[in-house]
Short mmCIF file of C-alpha atoms and ligand atoms in Angstrom, two decimals:
data_model
loop_
_atom_site.label_atom_id
_atom_site.label_comp_id
_atom_site.label_asym_id
_atom_site.label_seq_id
_atom_site.Cartn_x
_atom_site.Cartn_y
_atom_site.Cartn_z
CA MET A 1267 -25.41 -71.63 43.67
CA LEU A 1268 -28.42 -72.33 41.48
CA LYS A 1269 -30.52 -75.39 42.24
CA LEU A 1270 -33.23 -76.63 39.91
CA TYR A 1271 -35.78 -79.39 40.30
CA ASN A 1272 -35.05 -81.96 37.63
CA THR A 1273 -38.07 -84.05 36.62
CA LEU A 1274 -35.65 -86.70 35.37
CA THR A 1275 -34.29 -87.41 38.85
CA ARG A 1276 -37.25 -85.99 40.84
CA LYS A 1277 -34.69 -84.02 42.87
CA LYS A 1278 -33.44 -80.49 43.27
CA GLU A 1279 -29.95 -80.53 41.79
CA VAL A 1280 -27.14 -78.03 41.63
CA PHE A 1281 -27.15 -76.62 38.13
CA GLU A 1282 -23.90 -76.78 36.23
CA SER A 1283 -23.77 -76.17 32.52
CA ILE A 1284 -22.10 -78.57 30.12
CA GLU A 1285 -19.89 -75.85 28.71
CA THR A 1286 -18.51 -73.35 31.21
CA GLY A 1287 -20.44 -70.09 31.14
CA LYS A 1288 -22.91 -71.19 28.45
CA VAL A 1289 -26.39 -72.66 28.67
CA LYS A 1290 -28.30 -74.33 25.87
CA MET A 1291 -32.03 -74.24 26.55
CA TYR A 1292 -35.01 -75.49 24.55
CA ASN A 1293 -38.59 -74.54 25.38
CA CYS A 1294 -41.49 -76.37 23.80
CA GLY A 1295 -43.40 -73.53 22.21
CA PRO A 1296 -46.97 -72.89 21.11
CA THR A 1297 -49.12 -74.82 18.69
CA VAL A 1298 -50.32 -72.00 16.51
CA TYR A 1299 -53.87 -72.99 15.67
CA ASP A 1300 -55.34 -70.52 18.17
CA TYR A 1301 -54.33 -67.75 20.58
CA SER A 1302 -52.03 -68.81 23.43
CA HIS A 1303 -54.18 -69.08 26.56
CA ILE A 1304 -53.12 -67.85 29.98
CA GLY A 1305 -51.99 -71.36 30.97
CA ASN A 1306 -49.60 -71.50 28.03
CA LEU A 1307 -48.39 -68.02 29.00
CA ARG A 1308 -47.67 -69.19 32.55
CA THR A 1309 -45.33 -71.84 31.16
CA PHE A 1310 -43.64 -69.36 28.81
CA ILE A 1311 -43.24 -66.72 31.56
CA PHE A 1312 -41.47 -69.35 33.63
CA ALA A 1313 -39.07 -70.06 30.74
CA ASP A 1314 -38.41 -66.33 30.34
CA THR A 1315 -37.74 -65.91 34.08
CA LEU A 1316 -35.35 -68.84 34.00
CA ARG A 1317 -33.52 -67.36 31.01
CA ARG A 1318 -33.30 -63.99 32.79
CA HIS A 1319 -31.93 -65.53 35.95
CA LEU A 1320 -29.34 -67.60 34.11
CA GLU A 1321 -28.17 -64.39 32.45
CA THR A 1322 -28.23 -62.48 35.74
CA ILE A 1323 -25.85 -64.99 37.26
CA GLY A 1324 -23.53 -64.67 34.30
CA TYR A 1325 -24.40 -67.38 31.80
CA GLU A 1326 -24.60 -66.74 28.10
CA VAL A 1327 -27.88 -68.42 27.19
CA ARG A 1328 -28.85 -69.80 23.82
CA GLN A 1329 -32.64 -70.16 23.91
CA ILE A 1330 -34.64 -71.94 21.25
CA MET A 1331 -38.45 -72.13 21.23
CA ASN A 1332 -40.27 -74.07 18.54
CA ILE A 1333 -43.47 -73.10 16.79
CA THR A 1334 -45.66 -76.13 16.11
CA ASP A 1335 -47.42 -75.42 12.84
CA VAL A 1336 -48.30 -78.96 11.83
CA GLY A 1337 -49.60 -82.29 13.03
CA HIS A 1338 -51.01 -81.84 16.51
CA LEU A 1339 -54.10 -83.92 17.16
CA THR A 1340 -57.25 -82.54 18.74
CA ALA A 1341 -57.79 -85.04 21.54
CA ASP A 1342 -54.90 -84.35 23.91
CA ASP A 1343 -55.28 -87.57 25.88
CA LEU A 1344 -55.11 -89.43 22.62
CA SER A 1345 -51.92 -87.75 21.54
CA GLN A 1346 -50.25 -91.11 21.21
CA ALA A 1347 -53.20 -92.56 19.32
CA ASP A 1348 -52.18 -90.92 16.06
CA THR A 1349 -55.75 -90.94 14.92
CA GLY A 1350 -58.16 -88.05 15.15
CA GLU A 1351 -58.16 -84.64 13.62
CA ASP A 1352 -55.20 -82.35 13.26
CA LYS A 1353 -55.70 -79.09 15.18
CA MET A 1354 -54.17 -76.99 12.42
CA LEU A 1355 -56.54 -78.43 9.85
CA LYS A 1356 -59.53 -77.98 12.11
CA ALA A 1357 -58.63 -74.31 12.60
CA SER A 1358 -58.04 -73.93 8.90
CA ARG A 1359 -61.59 -75.13 8.18
CA ARG A 1360 -63.05 -73.01 11.02
CA GLU A 1361 -61.38 -69.84 9.77
CA LYS A 1362 -61.56 -70.61 6.06
CA LYS A 1363 -57.84 -69.94 5.71
CA THR A 1364 -54.96 -72.12 4.56
CA PRO A 1365 -53.10 -73.86 7.42
CA GLN A 1366 -50.11 -71.62 6.63
CA ASP A 1367 -52.23 -68.48 7.02
CA VAL A 1368 -53.67 -69.76 10.28
CA ALA A 1369 -50.16 -70.51 11.55
CA ASN A 1370 -48.77 -67.14 10.44
CA PHE A 1371 -51.65 -65.24 12.03
CA TYR A 1372 -51.38 -66.92 15.44
CA THR A 1373 -47.57 -66.85 15.40
CA GLU A 1374 -47.81 -63.07 14.93
CA LYS A 1375 -50.31 -62.83 17.81
CA PHE A 1376 -48.02 -64.96 19.97
CA PHE A 1377 -45.11 -62.60 19.32
CA GLU A 1378 -47.32 -59.62 20.22
CA ASP A 1379 -48.11 -61.29 23.56
CA LEU A 1380 -44.41 -61.87 24.22
CA GLU A 1381 -43.73 -58.21 23.57
CA LYS A 1382 -46.53 -57.05 25.87
CA LEU A 1383 -45.31 -59.38 28.61
CA ASN A 1384 -41.76 -57.99 28.30
CA PHE A 1385 -40.15 -61.27 27.22
CA LYS A 1386 -36.57 -61.55 26.13
CA LYS A 1387 -37.01 -63.04 22.70
CA ALA A 1388 -35.62 -66.52 22.18
CA HIS A 1389 -32.65 -66.57 19.82
CA PHE A 1390 -34.64 -68.55 17.31
CA PHE A 1391 -38.22 -69.76 16.87
CA PRO A 1392 -37.90 -72.65 14.40
CA ARG A 1393 -41.07 -73.90 12.73
CA ALA A 1394 -41.80 -77.55 12.13
CA THR A 1395 -42.88 -77.01 8.51
CA THR A 1396 -39.52 -75.54 7.53
CA HIS A 1397 -37.55 -78.46 9.02
CA ILE A 1398 -39.04 -81.41 7.15
CA PRO A 1399 -35.63 -82.57 5.70
CA GLN A 1400 -34.12 -82.73 9.20
CA ILE A 1401 -37.18 -84.63 10.44
CA ILE A 1402 -37.03 -87.14 7.55
CA LYS A 1403 -33.33 -87.73 8.15
CA MET A 1404 -33.93 -88.48 11.80
CA VAL A 1405 -36.76 -90.91 11.02
CA GLU A 1406 -34.46 -92.67 8.52
CA THR A 1407 -31.80 -93.08 11.21
CA LEU A 1408 -34.35 -94.50 13.66
CA ILE A 1409 -35.48 -97.06 11.06
CA GLU A 1410 -31.84 -97.98 10.28
CA LYS A 1411 -31.20 -98.53 13.97
CA GLY A 1412 -34.18 -100.84 14.27
CA LEU A 1413 -36.07 -98.50 16.61
CA ALA A 1414 -38.79 -97.61 14.14
CA TYR A 1415 -40.80 -99.48 11.52
CA GLU A 1416 -42.79 -98.57 8.45
CA LYS A 1417 -46.15 -99.96 7.43
CA ASN A 1418 -48.39 -98.75 4.62
CA GLY A 1419 -46.53 -95.44 4.35
CA ASN A 1420 -46.75 -94.77 8.13
CA VAL A 1421 -43.69 -94.89 10.38
CA PHE A 1422 -43.92 -95.65 14.10
CA TYR A 1423 -41.43 -95.71 16.93
CA ASP A 1424 -41.33 -99.14 18.55
CA VAL A 1425 -41.21 -98.20 22.23
CA THR A 1426 -40.30 -101.75 23.26
CA LYS A 1427 -36.95 -101.32 21.48
CA PHE A 1428 -35.77 -98.36 23.54
CA LYS A 1429 -34.51 -99.67 26.86
CA ASP A 1430 -34.88 -96.38 28.73
CA TYR A 1431 -38.47 -95.76 27.67
CA GLY A 1432 -40.31 -94.32 30.68
CA LYS A 1433 -37.24 -92.85 32.41
CA LEU A 1434 -38.68 -89.33 32.53
CA SER A 1435 -42.31 -90.09 33.34
CA LYS A 1436 -41.39 -93.10 35.49
CA LYS A 1437 -43.96 -95.11 33.57
CA LYS A 1438 -43.24 -98.80 33.10
CA LEU A 1439 -43.79 -100.22 29.68
CA ALA A 1440 -45.69 -103.20 31.10
CA ASP A 1441 -48.16 -100.87 32.88
CA LEU A 1442 -48.49 -98.75 29.79
CA LYS A 1443 -49.41 -101.74 27.72
CA GLU A 1444 -51.92 -102.95 30.27
CA ASN A 1445 -53.50 -99.55 30.70
CA ALA A 1446 -53.54 -98.77 27.02
CA ARG A 1447 -56.96 -97.36 26.38
CA LEU A 1448 -55.72 -96.04 23.10
CA GLU A 1449 -57.65 -96.15 19.92
CA LYS A 1450 -55.33 -98.44 18.03
CA HIS A 1451 -53.90 -97.39 14.72
CA PRO A 1452 -54.19 -100.41 12.41
CA ASP A 1453 -50.52 -100.20 11.42
CA LYS A 1454 -49.09 -100.05 14.96
CA LYS A 1455 -47.43 -103.03 16.62
CA HIS A 1456 -48.13 -101.80 20.17
CA GLY A 1457 -50.66 -99.33 21.54
CA TYR A 1458 -47.97 -97.00 22.86
CA ASP A 1459 -45.84 -96.95 19.73
CA PHE A 1460 -46.07 -93.42 18.41
CA ALA A 1461 -46.07 -91.91 14.95
CA LEU A 1462 -42.94 -90.45 13.42
CA TRP A 1463 -44.46 -90.04 9.98
CA LEU A 1464 -48.05 -90.42 8.81
CA LYS A 1465 -49.37 -90.96 5.31
CA ALA A 1466 -51.66 -88.06 4.44
CA PRO A 1467 -55.26 -88.72 3.50
CA LYS A 1468 -56.24 -87.10 0.19
CA GLU A 1469 -57.97 -84.11 1.80
CA HIS A 1470 -54.97 -83.35 4.03
CA LEU A 1471 -53.61 -79.94 3.05
CA LEU A 1472 -50.12 -80.09 4.56
CA LYS A 1473 -48.06 -82.92 3.10
CA TRP A 1474 -44.52 -83.56 1.98
CA LYS A 1475 -42.68 -86.16 -0.07
CA SER A 1476 -40.76 -88.71 1.96
CA PRO A 1477 -39.24 -92.17 1.37
CA TRP A 1478 -42.41 -93.70 2.88
CA SER A 1479 -45.36 -91.68 1.62
CA LEU A 1480 -46.67 -88.28 0.76
CA GLY A 1481 -47.35 -87.38 4.35
CA TYR A 1482 -46.57 -85.33 7.41
CA PRO A 1483 -44.52 -85.73 10.61
CA GLY A 1484 -45.84 -86.88 13.98
CA TRP A 1485 -45.91 -84.20 16.66
CA HIS A 1486 -42.98 -85.29 18.83
CA ILE A 1487 -40.28 -85.60 16.18
CA GLU A 1488 -40.07 -81.87 15.38
CA CYS A 1489 -38.68 -81.01 18.84
CA SER A 1490 -35.98 -83.70 18.62
CA ALA A 1491 -34.95 -82.70 15.10
CA MET A 1492 -34.98 -78.94 15.70
CA SER A 1493 -33.30 -78.95 19.09
CA ILE A 1494 -30.44 -81.08 17.76
CA GLU A 1495 -30.20 -78.78 14.72
CA TYR A 1496 -29.85 -75.63 16.85
CA LEU A 1497 -28.38 -76.84 20.14
CA GLY A 1498 -26.46 -80.00 19.30
CA GLU A 1499 -26.96 -83.53 20.61
CA THR A 1500 -27.01 -82.67 24.31
CA MET A 1501 -28.56 -79.57 25.82
CA ASP A 1502 -28.56 -78.21 29.35
CA ILE A 1503 -32.24 -77.50 29.96
CA HIS A 1504 -35.51 -78.51 28.33
CA THR A 1505 -38.81 -77.02 29.54
CA GLY A 1506 -42.54 -77.41 29.07
CA GLY A 1507 -45.80 -77.75 30.95
CA GLU A 1508 -46.49 -80.80 33.14
CA ASP A 1509 -48.67 -82.37 30.44
CA HIS A 1510 -45.54 -82.69 28.31
CA ILE A 1511 -43.76 -85.09 30.66
CA PHE A 1512 -45.73 -87.87 29.05
CA PRO A 1513 -45.95 -88.54 26.19
CA HIS A 1514 -44.22 -85.62 24.47
CA HIS A 1515 -40.95 -85.39 26.37
CA GLU A 1516 -40.71 -89.11 26.98
CA ASN A 1517 -40.95 -89.55 23.22
CA GLU A 1518 -38.47 -86.78 22.52
CA ILE A 1519 -35.95 -88.66 24.68
CA ALA A 1520 -36.66 -91.95 22.89
CA GLN A 1521 -36.20 -90.31 19.50
CA SER A 1522 -33.14 -88.21 20.29
CA GLU A 1523 -31.24 -90.66 22.46
CA GLY A 1524 -32.23 -93.49 20.14
CA CYS A 1525 -30.61 -91.57 17.31
CA THR A 1526 -27.53 -90.08 18.93
CA GLU A 1527 -26.92 -92.54 21.80
CA LYS A 1528 -26.11 -89.51 23.92
CA GLU A 1529 -28.01 -87.93 26.78
CA PHE A 1530 -30.53 -85.53 25.25
CA SER A 1531 -31.00 -83.02 28.08
CA LYS A 1532 -29.35 -82.75 31.49
CA PHE A 1533 -32.27 -80.94 33.13
CA TRP A 1534 -36.01 -81.28 32.49
CA LEU A 1535 -38.16 -78.55 34.04
CA HIS A 1536 -41.95 -78.61 34.04
CA THR A 1537 -44.52 -76.02 35.03
CA ARG A 1538 -47.65 -77.14 36.89
CA PHE A 1539 -50.90 -76.27 35.20
CA LEU A 1540 -52.79 -73.06 35.61
CA LEU A 1541 -56.42 -73.73 36.45
CA VAL A 1542 -59.28 -71.28 36.17
CA ASP A 1543 -61.74 -71.28 39.06
CA SER A 1544 -60.12 -74.58 40.10
CA GLN A 1545 -60.94 -76.25 36.81
CA LYS A 1546 -59.09 -77.11 33.65
CA MET A 1547 -59.57 -74.34 31.14
CA SER A 1548 -61.85 -75.15 28.29
CA LYS A 1549 -63.85 -73.20 25.77
CA SER A 1550 -66.98 -75.21 26.49
CA LYS A 1551 -66.82 -74.33 30.23
CA ASN A 1552 -66.47 -70.68 29.33
CA ASN A 1553 -63.36 -70.35 31.49
CA PHE A 1554 -60.83 -70.08 28.67
CA TYR A 1555 -58.88 -66.81 28.76
CA ILE A 1556 -56.23 -65.23 26.61
CA LEU A 1557 -54.13 -62.15 27.34
CA LYS A 1558 -56.58 -59.92 25.48
CA ASP A 1559 -59.39 -60.87 27.92
CA ILE A 1560 -57.19 -59.62 30.74
CA LEU A 1561 -56.35 -56.37 28.99
CA ASP A 1562 -60.02 -55.84 28.05
CA LYS A 1563 -60.91 -55.93 31.76
CA GLY A 1564 -58.53 -53.04 32.40
CA PHE A 1565 -55.59 -55.01 33.80
CA SER A 1566 -52.12 -54.62 32.36
CA ALA A 1567 -49.89 -57.34 30.92
CA MET A 1568 -47.53 -56.58 33.82
CA ASP A 1569 -50.32 -57.28 36.35
CA PHE A 1570 -50.58 -60.71 34.76
CA ARG A 1571 -46.82 -61.31 34.67
CA PHE A 1572 -46.63 -60.25 38.29
CA MET A 1573 -49.45 -62.65 39.20
CA MET A 1574 -47.58 -65.51 37.53
CA LEU A 1575 -44.42 -64.67 39.48
CA SER A 1576 -46.39 -64.64 42.72
CA SER A 1577 -46.75 -68.41 42.68
CA HIS A 1578 -44.06 -71.04 42.37
CA TYR A 1579 -43.86 -72.65 38.95
CA ARG A 1580 -44.13 -76.13 40.48
CA SER A 1581 -47.36 -75.36 42.36
CA SER A 1582 -50.59 -75.40 40.47
CA LEU A 1583 -52.01 -71.92 40.18
CA ASN A 1584 -55.67 -71.15 40.38
CA PHE A 1585 -56.52 -68.12 38.30
CA THR A 1586 -59.44 -66.01 39.52
CA TRP A 1587 -60.28 -62.39 38.72
CA ASP A 1588 -60.05 -61.60 42.45
CA GLY A 1589 -56.57 -63.09 42.50
CA LEU A 1590 -55.57 -60.92 39.56
CA GLN A 1591 -57.04 -57.87 41.32
CA GLN A 1592 -54.92 -58.64 44.38
CA ALA A 1593 -51.79 -59.13 42.24
CA SER A 1594 -52.48 -55.84 40.49
CA ALA A 1595 -52.75 -54.02 43.86
CA ASN A 1596 -49.44 -55.55 44.99
CA PHE A 1597 -47.79 -54.66 41.72
CA LYS A 1598 -48.92 -51.03 42.19
CA LYS A 1599 -47.10 -50.99 45.54
CA ILE A 1600 -43.89 -51.78 43.67
CA SER A 1601 -44.50 -49.16 40.96
CA ARG A 1602 -45.25 -46.50 43.59
CA PHE A 1603 -42.10 -47.43 45.47
CA ILE A 1604 -39.93 -47.15 42.35
CA SER A 1605 -41.38 -43.72 41.50
CA ARG A 1606 -40.84 -42.62 45.05
CA LEU A 1607 -37.21 -43.71 44.94
CA GLN A 1608 -36.71 -41.80 41.72
CA GLU A 1609 -38.20 -38.61 43.09
CA PHE A 1610 -36.98 -38.80 46.66
CA GLN A 1611 -35.08 -35.76 47.92
CA ILE A 1612 -32.50 -36.45 50.55
CA LYS A 1613 -33.48 -34.52 53.66
CA SER A 1614 -30.84 -35.28 56.25
CA GLU A 1615 -27.91 -37.39 57.17
CA GLU A 1616 -29.82 -39.17 59.94
CA ALA A 1617 -28.75 -42.75 60.47
CA SER A 1618 -30.24 -44.90 57.75
CA LYS A 1619 -30.35 -48.49 58.90
CA ILE A 1620 -31.70 -50.28 55.89
CA ASP A 1621 -29.29 -52.74 54.33
CA PRO A 1622 -30.29 -53.19 50.67
CA LYS A 1623 -27.35 -55.52 50.01
CA LYS A 1624 -28.72 -57.96 52.59
CA TYR A 1625 -32.13 -57.92 50.94
CA LEU A 1626 -30.52 -58.62 47.59
CA GLU A 1627 -28.64 -61.53 49.09
CA TYR A 1628 -31.87 -63.08 50.46
CA PHE A 1629 -33.66 -62.41 47.19
CA ASP A 1630 -30.91 -64.16 45.21
CA GLU A 1631 -31.00 -67.06 47.63
CA ALA A 1632 -34.72 -67.49 46.99
CA ILE A 1633 -34.39 -67.35 43.21
CA ASN A 1634 -31.41 -69.69 43.28
CA ASP A 1635 -33.58 -72.15 45.17
CA ASP A 1636 -35.44 -73.54 42.15
CA LEU A 1637 -36.71 -70.11 41.13
CA ASN A 1638 -38.74 -69.45 44.23
CA THR A 1639 -40.26 -66.21 42.94
CA PRO A 1640 -43.03 -65.94 45.59
CA LYS A 1641 -40.42 -66.00 48.36
CA ALA A 1642 -38.23 -63.54 46.45
CA LEU A 1643 -41.21 -61.19 46.11
CA SER A 1644 -41.93 -61.37 49.84
CA ILE A 1645 -38.33 -60.26 50.47
CA LEU A 1646 -38.79 -57.41 48.01
CA PHE A 1647 -41.93 -56.33 49.90
CA GLU A 1648 -40.09 -56.39 53.23
CA MET A 1649 -37.44 -54.13 51.72
CA ILE A 1650 -40.10 -51.79 50.35
CA SER A 1651 -41.78 -51.57 53.72
CA GLU A 1652 -38.56 -50.76 55.56
CA ALA A 1653 -37.43 -48.27 52.93
CA ASN A 1654 -40.83 -46.54 52.94
CA LYS A 1655 -40.60 -46.11 56.71
CA GLU A 1656 -37.16 -44.51 56.37
CA MET A 1657 -38.35 -42.22 53.62
CA ASP A 1658 -41.41 -41.22 55.71
CA ALA A 1659 -39.08 -40.35 58.58
CA GLY A 1660 -36.69 -38.52 56.24
CA GLN A 1661 -33.94 -40.87 57.30
CA LEU A 1662 -32.85 -42.45 54.05
CA SER A 1663 -29.19 -41.72 53.36
CA PRO A 1664 -27.94 -40.92 49.84
CA LYS A 1665 -25.89 -44.08 49.90
CA ASN A 1666 -28.88 -46.24 50.73
CA LEU A 1667 -31.09 -44.42 48.24
CA ALA A 1668 -28.61 -45.26 45.48
CA LEU A 1669 -28.20 -48.81 46.77
CA LEU A 1670 -31.96 -49.32 46.82
CA LYS A 1671 -32.20 -48.25 43.18
CA ASN A 1672 -29.43 -50.66 42.32
CA THR A 1673 -30.96 -53.46 44.29
CA TRP A 1674 -34.29 -53.02 42.52
CA ASN A 1675 -32.60 -53.07 39.11
CA LYS A 1676 -30.75 -56.23 40.02
CA MET A 1677 -33.88 -57.93 41.34
CA ASN A 1678 -35.79 -56.89 38.29
CA SER A 1679 -33.24 -58.41 35.94
CA ASP A 1680 -34.77 -61.70 37.18
CA LEU A 1681 -38.39 -60.59 37.40
CA GLY A 1682 -38.62 -58.79 34.05
CA ILE A 1683 -41.26 -56.35 35.23
CA GLU A 1684 -41.67 -53.21 33.20
CA ILE A 1685 -42.49 -50.19 35.34
CA GLU A 1686 -43.66 -47.57 32.85
CA LYS A 1687 -41.20 -46.68 30.11
CA LYS A 1688 -39.00 -44.46 32.25
CA LYS A 1689 -36.14 -46.61 33.57
CA SER A 1690 -34.89 -46.06 37.07
CA SER A 1691 -31.32 -44.85 36.84
CA GLN A 1692 -28.67 -47.30 37.88
CA ILE A 1693 -25.71 -45.92 39.77
CA PRO A 1694 -22.96 -48.55 39.94
CA ASN A 1695 -21.86 -49.62 43.42
CA GLU A 1696 -18.29 -48.45 42.67
CA ILE A 1697 -19.55 -44.89 42.18
CA ILE A 1698 -21.45 -45.06 45.47
CA ASP A 1699 -18.32 -46.33 47.19
CA LEU A 1700 -16.33 -43.40 45.74
CA ALA A 1701 -18.95 -40.93 46.95
CA GLU A 1702 -18.77 -42.44 50.44
CA GLU A 1703 -14.97 -42.20 50.36
CA ARG A 1704 -15.36 -38.54 49.49
CA VAL A 1705 -17.68 -37.91 52.47
CA GLN A 1706 -14.97 -39.37 54.66
CA ALA A 1707 -12.28 -37.24 53.01
CA ARG A 1708 -14.38 -34.12 53.59
CA LYS A 1709 -14.92 -35.05 57.22
CA GLU A 1710 -11.16 -35.32 57.57
CA LYS A 1711 -10.83 -31.98 55.76
CA ASP A 1712 -8.81 -33.61 52.99
CA PHE A 1713 -10.33 -31.36 50.32
CA GLU A 1714 -7.71 -32.20 47.73
CA LYS A 1715 -8.67 -35.88 47.88
CA ALA A 1716 -12.37 -34.96 47.91
CA ASP A 1717 -11.88 -32.95 44.73
CA GLU A 1718 -9.97 -35.72 43.03
CA ILE A 1719 -12.77 -38.17 43.80
CA ARG A 1720 -15.39 -35.76 42.44
CA LYS A 1721 -13.40 -35.52 39.18
CA LYS A 1722 -13.09 -39.29 39.00
CA ILE A 1723 -16.85 -39.66 39.44
CA GLY A 1724 -17.34 -37.05 36.72
CA LYS A 1725 -15.10 -38.98 34.33
CA GLU A 1726 -17.27 -42.09 34.90
CA GLY A 1727 -20.29 -40.12 33.66
CA TYR A 1728 -21.96 -39.09 36.94
CA THR A 1729 -22.51 -35.75 38.61
CA LEU A 1730 -22.16 -35.43 42.35
CA ASP A 1731 -24.27 -32.76 44.04
CA ASP A 1732 -23.29 -31.66 47.49
CA MET A 1733 -26.18 -31.00 49.84
CA PRO A 1734 -25.93 -28.31 52.54
CA ASN A 1735 -25.91 -30.83 55.41
CA GLY A 1736 -22.89 -32.77 54.14
CA THR A 1737 -24.88 -35.35 52.20
CA TYR A 1738 -24.88 -35.78 48.43
CA GLY A 1739 -26.91 -36.81 45.40
CA ILE A 1740 -25.62 -38.69 42.37
CA ILE A 1741 -27.12 -38.23 38.91
CA GLU A 1742 -26.22 -39.86 35.64
CA LYS A 1743 -25.02 -37.15 33.22
P1 AMP B 2768 -49.44 -76.09 23.32
O1 AMP B 2768 -49.67 -74.83 22.55
O2 AMP B 2768 -50.69 -76.84 23.65
O3 AMP B 2768 -48.41 -76.98 22.67
O4 AMP B 2768 -48.84 -75.66 24.74
C1 AMP B 2768 -47.76 -74.78 24.88
C2 AMP B 2768 -47.17 -74.91 26.27
O5 AMP B 2768 -48.12 -74.57 27.28
C3 AMP B 2768 -46.73 -76.33 26.60
O6 AMP B 2768 -45.49 -76.28 27.29
C4 AMP B 2768 -47.83 -76.86 27.50
O7 AMP B 2768 -47.36 -77.86 28.36
C5 AMP B 2768 -48.21 -75.60 28.27
N1 AMP B 2768 -49.57 -75.60 28.81
C6 AMP B 2768 -50.71 -76.00 28.22
N2 AMP B 2768 -51.78 -75.80 29.02
C7 AMP B 2768 -51.30 -75.26 30.19
C8 AMP B 2768 -51.88 -74.83 31.42
N3 AMP B 2768 -53.19 -74.86 31.65
N4 AMP B 2768 -51.06 -74.32 32.37
C9 AMP B 2768 -49.72 -74.23 32.18
N5 AMP B 2768 -49.11 -74.63 31.03
C10 AMP B 2768 -49.88 -75.13 30.04
ZN1 ZN B 2769 -41.71 -80.10 22.21
#
């Protein structure tokens, strides 16, 4: 039974999908004005692990991740101020490229990172700039419903008109208004109203025709418009980093639920921030890293993925090079173990006590408990330690060797770790059961039955090798 911590209710809840067997998931994706930094990657690795686990437990997942290629302002804490400079345009000036070229370049780099980190690709990566008609339509509906207003070609969402405003972030409108330190846009009624559409200044490069002005969309509206386009009015899971709880996701709820009058997402999952040397990453502090910095220091993308899995997504994670070194050493223990399993020659039929199925059960329990990957990894390490002892003593039975390989493959369907290119072979449990049945038949001198079972195993695509001491090996043909 999978339990997930839902920011909406501030509780761990049993996860049940809206439609049996299917999950609709939306992940807020990158703003492509620069390389994704390792904090962004932490949040995306969490989304990938969640997708993997949902699939492992049998769901068919439809995963959508947006690419923000327009209208994201530079001062993050002023993201509701709707003044300030657009990050895409700033990058465009810095790199002397058009905003489209900047976006295409960093989108490509983002995809390369996903590949290196062994992500399952989302089913679609919609871009804001190719969904302007859907965005305009949604803004029109919000105006018709009296939730938004236009002034001088700018359109704002009137947060006082949406009764549930603050339900995700638990912020009260009255407090928001009192605390509003926001640089006020002259056309806004209230400080915390946020832009749905902004009239473009002359020098603005990205602009589209709309009923209100030649302009561009506010940041939040793209996620509402695109998630409804690709997942429908209500989805199962929406993810992002903790900074998105307010204002981005709060505003997505106001826009989407304001429009459809239906619940927008059942579950809201947020990753705590990654810090570097206990501080917020920033270029000026010289503690801003991207995946390439990690690779340039001789670490692998898998070392980094493994490090991310070693902490729980709801704990803040302090990145240090020593921490990465430690993660890399632990990851090598796993790789060595997998190679050893692949090469291990059965030596005897001594009693093998290890119970891989039990380890898998504990591992699944940990992952099902709000994706507790650090606990799951500690269970994996216990299994490795016990299995290594049995291999050292030559005690590992063929059955347990095959079960260990299986168990690793099952665990790794959640972890998504790539151990070199060579895949460890996966012998299905049914084949192992047949082989065990055959050992029994041979002990009882029922050679006819033993032969039949060998043929059956052969038909399933596996070869059974008898060892001199009554044990066996199974290889995929
Ligand atoms: P952005 O490209 O800024 O839109 O961010 C992409 C994703 O990364 C969002 O879900 C953010 O919440 C998340 N994010 C940004 N900074 C960090 C960080 N330091 N640690 C973890 N996640 C982050
Ligand atoms: Zn979003």
